[in-house]
Amino acid sequence: MALLEKFRATPVLVPLGSIQSPGAESGFLTADMNGIRFILAFSDQQALARYARAQGVFHSEWSYQTVLGARLLDVAVPAAGVPCGVALDCADGAEGLVLPPVKGIVPDEATIDAYTER
């Protein structure tokens, strides 16, 4: 729970666009995995650069917004309209943090159960 509280209180970088077109501002950068969408967030510019390098788009310019972690979980996740969580520093392996759409992390109406019970 301490990691969750720290994330909620921390501003993070959230890229705009898509992996194919990092400069295209079409909403937050996301990745889908096993039927769950994850908003990709980064703790700093270096973490974002490591992700860009891993995707082979290091030389592209990335637009991003700085968003408070709590706002991502409480506003952006429910607005996705599909099961959605947040992946922090996803290019950093075990050093990253995955916040899935489950009770206690996201609002109840945005949990994966809320979508499967409809």
PDB file of C-alpha atoms in Angstrom:
ATOM      1  CA  MET A   1       0.000   0.000   0.000  1.00  0.00           C
ATOM      2  CA  ALA A   2       2.920   2.364   0.602  1.00  0.00           C
ATOM      3  CA  LEU A   3       3.865   2.179  -3.105  1.00  0.00           C
ATOM      4  CA  LEU A   4       0.288   2.955  -4.104  1.00  0.00           C
ATOM      5  CA  GLU A   5       0.104   5.965  -1.797  1.00  0.00           C
ATOM      6  CA  LYS A   6       3.461   7.219  -3.052  1.00  0.00           C
ATOM      7  CA  PHE A   7       2.292   6.844  -6.667  1.00  0.00           C
ATOM      8  CA  ARG A   8      -0.965   8.683  -5.939  1.00  0.00           C
ATOM      9  CA  ALA A   9       0.974  11.633  -4.470  1.00  0.00           C
ATOM     10  CA  THR A  10       3.598  11.815  -7.231  1.00  0.00           C
ATOM     11  CA  PRO A  11       3.460  13.711 -10.533  1.00  0.00           C
ATOM     12  CA  VAL A  12       4.361  11.390 -13.437  1.00  0.00           C
ATOM     13  CA  LEU A  13       5.022  11.906 -17.143  1.00  0.00           C
ATOM     14  CA  VAL A  14       2.357  10.508 -19.459  1.00  0.00           C
ATOM     15  CA  PRO A  15       3.246  10.480 -23.178  1.00  0.00           C
ATOM     16  CA  LEU A  16       0.677  11.550 -25.737  1.00  0.00           C
ATOM     17  CA  GLY A  17       0.157   9.753 -29.024  1.00  0.00           C
ATOM     18  CA  SER A  18       0.964   6.213 -30.052  1.00  0.00           C
ATOM     19  CA  ILE A  19       4.022   3.995 -30.298  1.00  0.00           C
ATOM     20  CA  GLN A  20       3.823   4.170 -34.094  1.00  0.00           C
ATOM     21  CA  SER A  21       3.600   7.985 -34.090  1.00  0.00           C
ATOM     22  CA  PRO A  22       5.035   9.335 -30.821  1.00  0.00           C
ATOM     23  CA  GLY A  23       4.520  12.943 -31.932  1.00  0.00           C
ATOM     24  CA  ALA A  24       0.814  12.409 -32.646  1.00  0.00           C
ATOM     25  CA  GLU A  25      -1.250  13.829 -29.801  1.00  0.00           C
ATOM     26  CA  SER A  26      -4.242  11.500 -29.749  1.00  0.00           C
ATOM     27  CA  GLY A  27      -4.598  10.934 -26.026  1.00  0.00           C
ATOM     28  CA  PHE A  28      -2.469   9.153 -23.467  1.00  0.00           C
ATOM     29  CA  LEU A  29      -0.095   6.472 -24.700  1.00  0.00           C
ATOM     30  CA  THR A  30      -1.503   3.052 -23.803  1.00  0.00           C
ATOM     31  CA  ALA A  31      -0.721  -0.613 -24.273  1.00  0.00           C
ATOM     32  CA  ASP A  32      -3.196  -3.491 -24.173  1.00  0.00           C
ATOM     33  CA  MET A  33      -2.344  -6.764 -22.469  1.00  0.00           C
ATOM     34  CA  ASN A  34      -4.694  -9.707 -21.903  1.00  0.00           C
ATOM     35  CA  GLY A  35      -7.778  -7.569 -22.451  1.00  0.00           C
ATOM     36  CA  ILE A  36      -6.681  -4.790 -20.101  1.00  0.00           C
ATOM     37  CA  ARG A  37      -5.544  -1.371 -21.270  1.00  0.00           C
ATOM     38  CA  PHE A  38      -2.676   0.246 -19.392  1.00  0.00           C
ATOM     39  CA  ILE A  39      -1.869   3.941 -19.444  1.00  0.00           C
ATOM     40  CA  LEU A  40       1.913   4.212 -19.698  1.00  0.00           C
ATOM     41  CA  ALA A  41       3.446   6.593 -17.165  1.00  0.00           C
ATOM     42  CA  PHE A  42       7.049   7.412 -16.334  1.00  0.00           C
ATOM     43  CA  SER A  43       8.709   8.697 -13.192  1.00  0.00           C
ATOM     44  CA  ASP A  44      11.072  11.020 -15.093  1.00  0.00           C
ATOM     45  CA  GLN A  45      12.441  11.873 -18.543  1.00  0.00           C
ATOM     46  CA  GLN A  46      15.167   9.229 -18.249  1.00  0.00           C
ATOM     47  CA  ALA A  47      12.579   6.478 -17.702  1.00  0.00           C
ATOM     48  CA  LEU A  48      10.627   7.753 -20.720  1.00  0.00           C
ATOM     49  CA  ALA A  49      13.846   7.749 -22.781  1.00  0.00           C
ATOM     50  CA  ARG A  50      14.572   4.123 -21.780  1.00  0.00           C
ATOM     51  CA  TYR A  51      11.082   3.171 -22.980  1.00  0.00           C
ATOM     52  CA  ALA A  52      11.529   5.043 -26.266  1.00  0.00           C
ATOM     53  CA  ARG A  53      14.865   3.311 -26.814  1.00  0.00           C
ATOM     54  CA  ALA A  54      13.312  -0.108 -26.096  1.00  0.00           C
ATOM     55  CA  GLN A  55      10.589   0.650 -28.662  1.00  0.00           C
ATOM     56  CA  GLY A  56      13.139   1.679 -31.282  1.00  0.00           C
ATOM     57  CA  VAL A  57      11.826   5.245 -31.449  1.00  0.00           C
ATOM     58  CA  PHE A  58      14.465   6.975 -29.348  1.00  0.00           C
ATOM     59  CA  HIS A  59      15.130   9.683 -31.929  1.00  0.00           C
ATOM     60  CA  SER A  60      11.472  10.745 -32.118  1.00  0.00           C
ATOM     61  CA  GLU A  61      10.156  13.692 -30.153  1.00  0.00           C
ATOM     62  CA  TRP A  62       7.681  12.661 -27.449  1.00  0.00           C
ATOM     63  CA  SER A  63       5.014  15.037 -26.203  1.00  0.00           C
ATOM     64  CA  TYR A  64       3.845  14.337 -22.667  1.00  0.00           C
ATOM     65  CA  GLN A  65       1.790  15.759 -19.840  1.00  0.00           C
ATOM     66  CA  THR A  66       2.703  15.797 -16.186  1.00  0.00           C
ATOM     67  CA  VAL A  67      -0.188  14.270 -14.256  1.00  0.00           C
ATOM     68  CA  LEU A  68      -0.610  13.487 -10.572  1.00  0.00           C
ATOM     69  CA  GLY A  69      -0.790   9.714 -10.044  1.00  0.00           C
ATOM     70  CA  ALA A  70      -4.087  10.045  -8.160  1.00  0.00           C
ATOM     71  CA  ARG A  71      -5.638  11.862 -11.112  1.00  0.00           C
ATOM     72  CA  LEU A  72      -4.601   9.058 -13.471  1.00  0.00           C
ATOM     73  CA  LEU A  73      -6.191   6.431 -11.238  1.00  0.00           C
ATOM     74  CA  ASP A  74      -9.304   8.385 -10.241  1.00  0.00           C
ATOM     75  CA  VAL A  75     -10.120  10.209 -13.498  1.00  0.00           C
ATOM     76  CA  ALA A  76      -8.251   8.827 -16.527  1.00  0.00           C
ATOM     77  CA  VAL A  77      -8.732   5.125 -15.744  1.00  0.00           C
ATOM     78  CA  PRO A  78     -12.545   5.339 -15.383  1.00  0.00           C
ATOM     79  CA  ALA A  79     -12.718   7.560 -18.492  1.00  0.00           C
ATOM     80  CA  ALA A  80     -11.111   4.816 -20.598  1.00  0.00           C
ATOM     81  CA  GLY A  81     -14.429   2.956 -20.781  1.00  0.00           C
ATOM     82  CA  VAL A  82     -12.652  -0.411 -20.748  1.00  0.00           C
ATOM     83  CA  PRO A  83     -10.725  -2.274 -18.045  1.00  0.00           C
ATOM     84  CA  CYS A  84      -7.700  -0.014 -17.556  1.00  0.00           C
ATOM     85  CA  GLY A  85      -4.771   0.316 -15.194  1.00  0.00           C
ATOM     86  CA  VAL A  86      -1.465   2.167 -15.107  1.00  0.00           C
ATOM     87  CA  ALA A  87       2.025   0.858 -15.878  1.00  0.00           C
ATOM     88  CA  LEU A  88       4.812   2.979 -14.391  1.00  0.00           C
ATOM     89  CA  ASP A  89       8.310   2.779 -15.886  1.00  0.00           C
ATOM     90  CA  CYS A  90       7.420  -0.295 -17.939  1.00  0.00           C
ATOM     91  CA  ALA A  91      10.835  -0.472 -19.633  1.00  0.00           C
ATOM     92  CA  ASP A  92      12.528  -0.961 -16.270  1.00  0.00           C
ATOM     93  CA  GLY A  93      11.521  -4.577 -15.638  1.00  0.00           C
ATOM     94  CA  ALA A  94      11.087  -5.418 -11.963  1.00  0.00           C
ATOM     95  CA  GLU A  95      11.777  -1.782 -11.067  1.00  0.00           C
ATOM     96  CA  GLY A  96       8.509  -0.790 -12.763  1.00  0.00           C
ATOM     97  CA  LEU A  97       5.090  -0.784 -11.111  1.00  0.00           C
ATOM     98  CA  VAL A  98       1.853  -2.222 -12.501  1.00  0.00           C
ATOM     99  CA  LEU A  99      -1.391  -0.891 -11.057  1.00  0.00           C
ATOM    100  CA  PRO A 100      -4.188  -3.144 -12.355  1.00  0.00           C
ATOM    101  CA  PRO A 101      -7.878  -2.202 -12.410  1.00  0.00           C
ATOM    102  CA  VAL A 102      -8.807  -3.868  -9.130  1.00  0.00           C
ATOM    103  CA  LYS A 103     -10.609  -2.768  -5.975  1.00  0.00           C
ATOM    104  CA  GLY A 104      -8.407  -0.646  -3.732  1.00  0.00           C
ATOM    105  CA  ILE A 105      -6.380   0.732  -6.638  1.00  0.00           C
ATOM    106  CA  VAL A 106      -8.961   2.247  -8.990  1.00  0.00           C
ATOM    107  CA  PRO A 107     -12.508   3.451  -8.266  1.00  0.00           C
ATOM    108  CA  ASP A 108     -14.988   0.582  -7.843  1.00  0.00           C
ATOM    109  CA  GLU A 109     -16.799   1.462 -11.080  1.00  0.00           C
ATOM    110  CA  ALA A 110     -13.537   1.040 -13.002  1.00  0.00           C
ATOM    111  CA  THR A 111     -12.457  -2.355 -11.629  1.00  0.00           C
ATOM    112  CA  ILE A 112     -12.240  -5.305 -13.989  1.00  0.00           C
ATOM    113  CA  ASP A 113     -15.176  -6.854 -12.086  1.00  0.00           C
ATOM    114  CA  ALA A 114     -17.334  -3.853 -12.950  1.00  0.00           C
ATOM    115  CA  TYR A 115     -16.833  -4.622 -16.661  1.00  0.00           C
ATOM    116  CA  THR A 116     -17.308  -8.402 -16.428  1.00  0.00           C
ATOM    117  CA  GLU A 117     -20.497  -8.123 -14.336  1.00  0.00           C
ATOM    118  CA  ARG A 118     -22.329  -5.986 -16.911  1.00  0.00           C
TER     119      ARG A 118
END
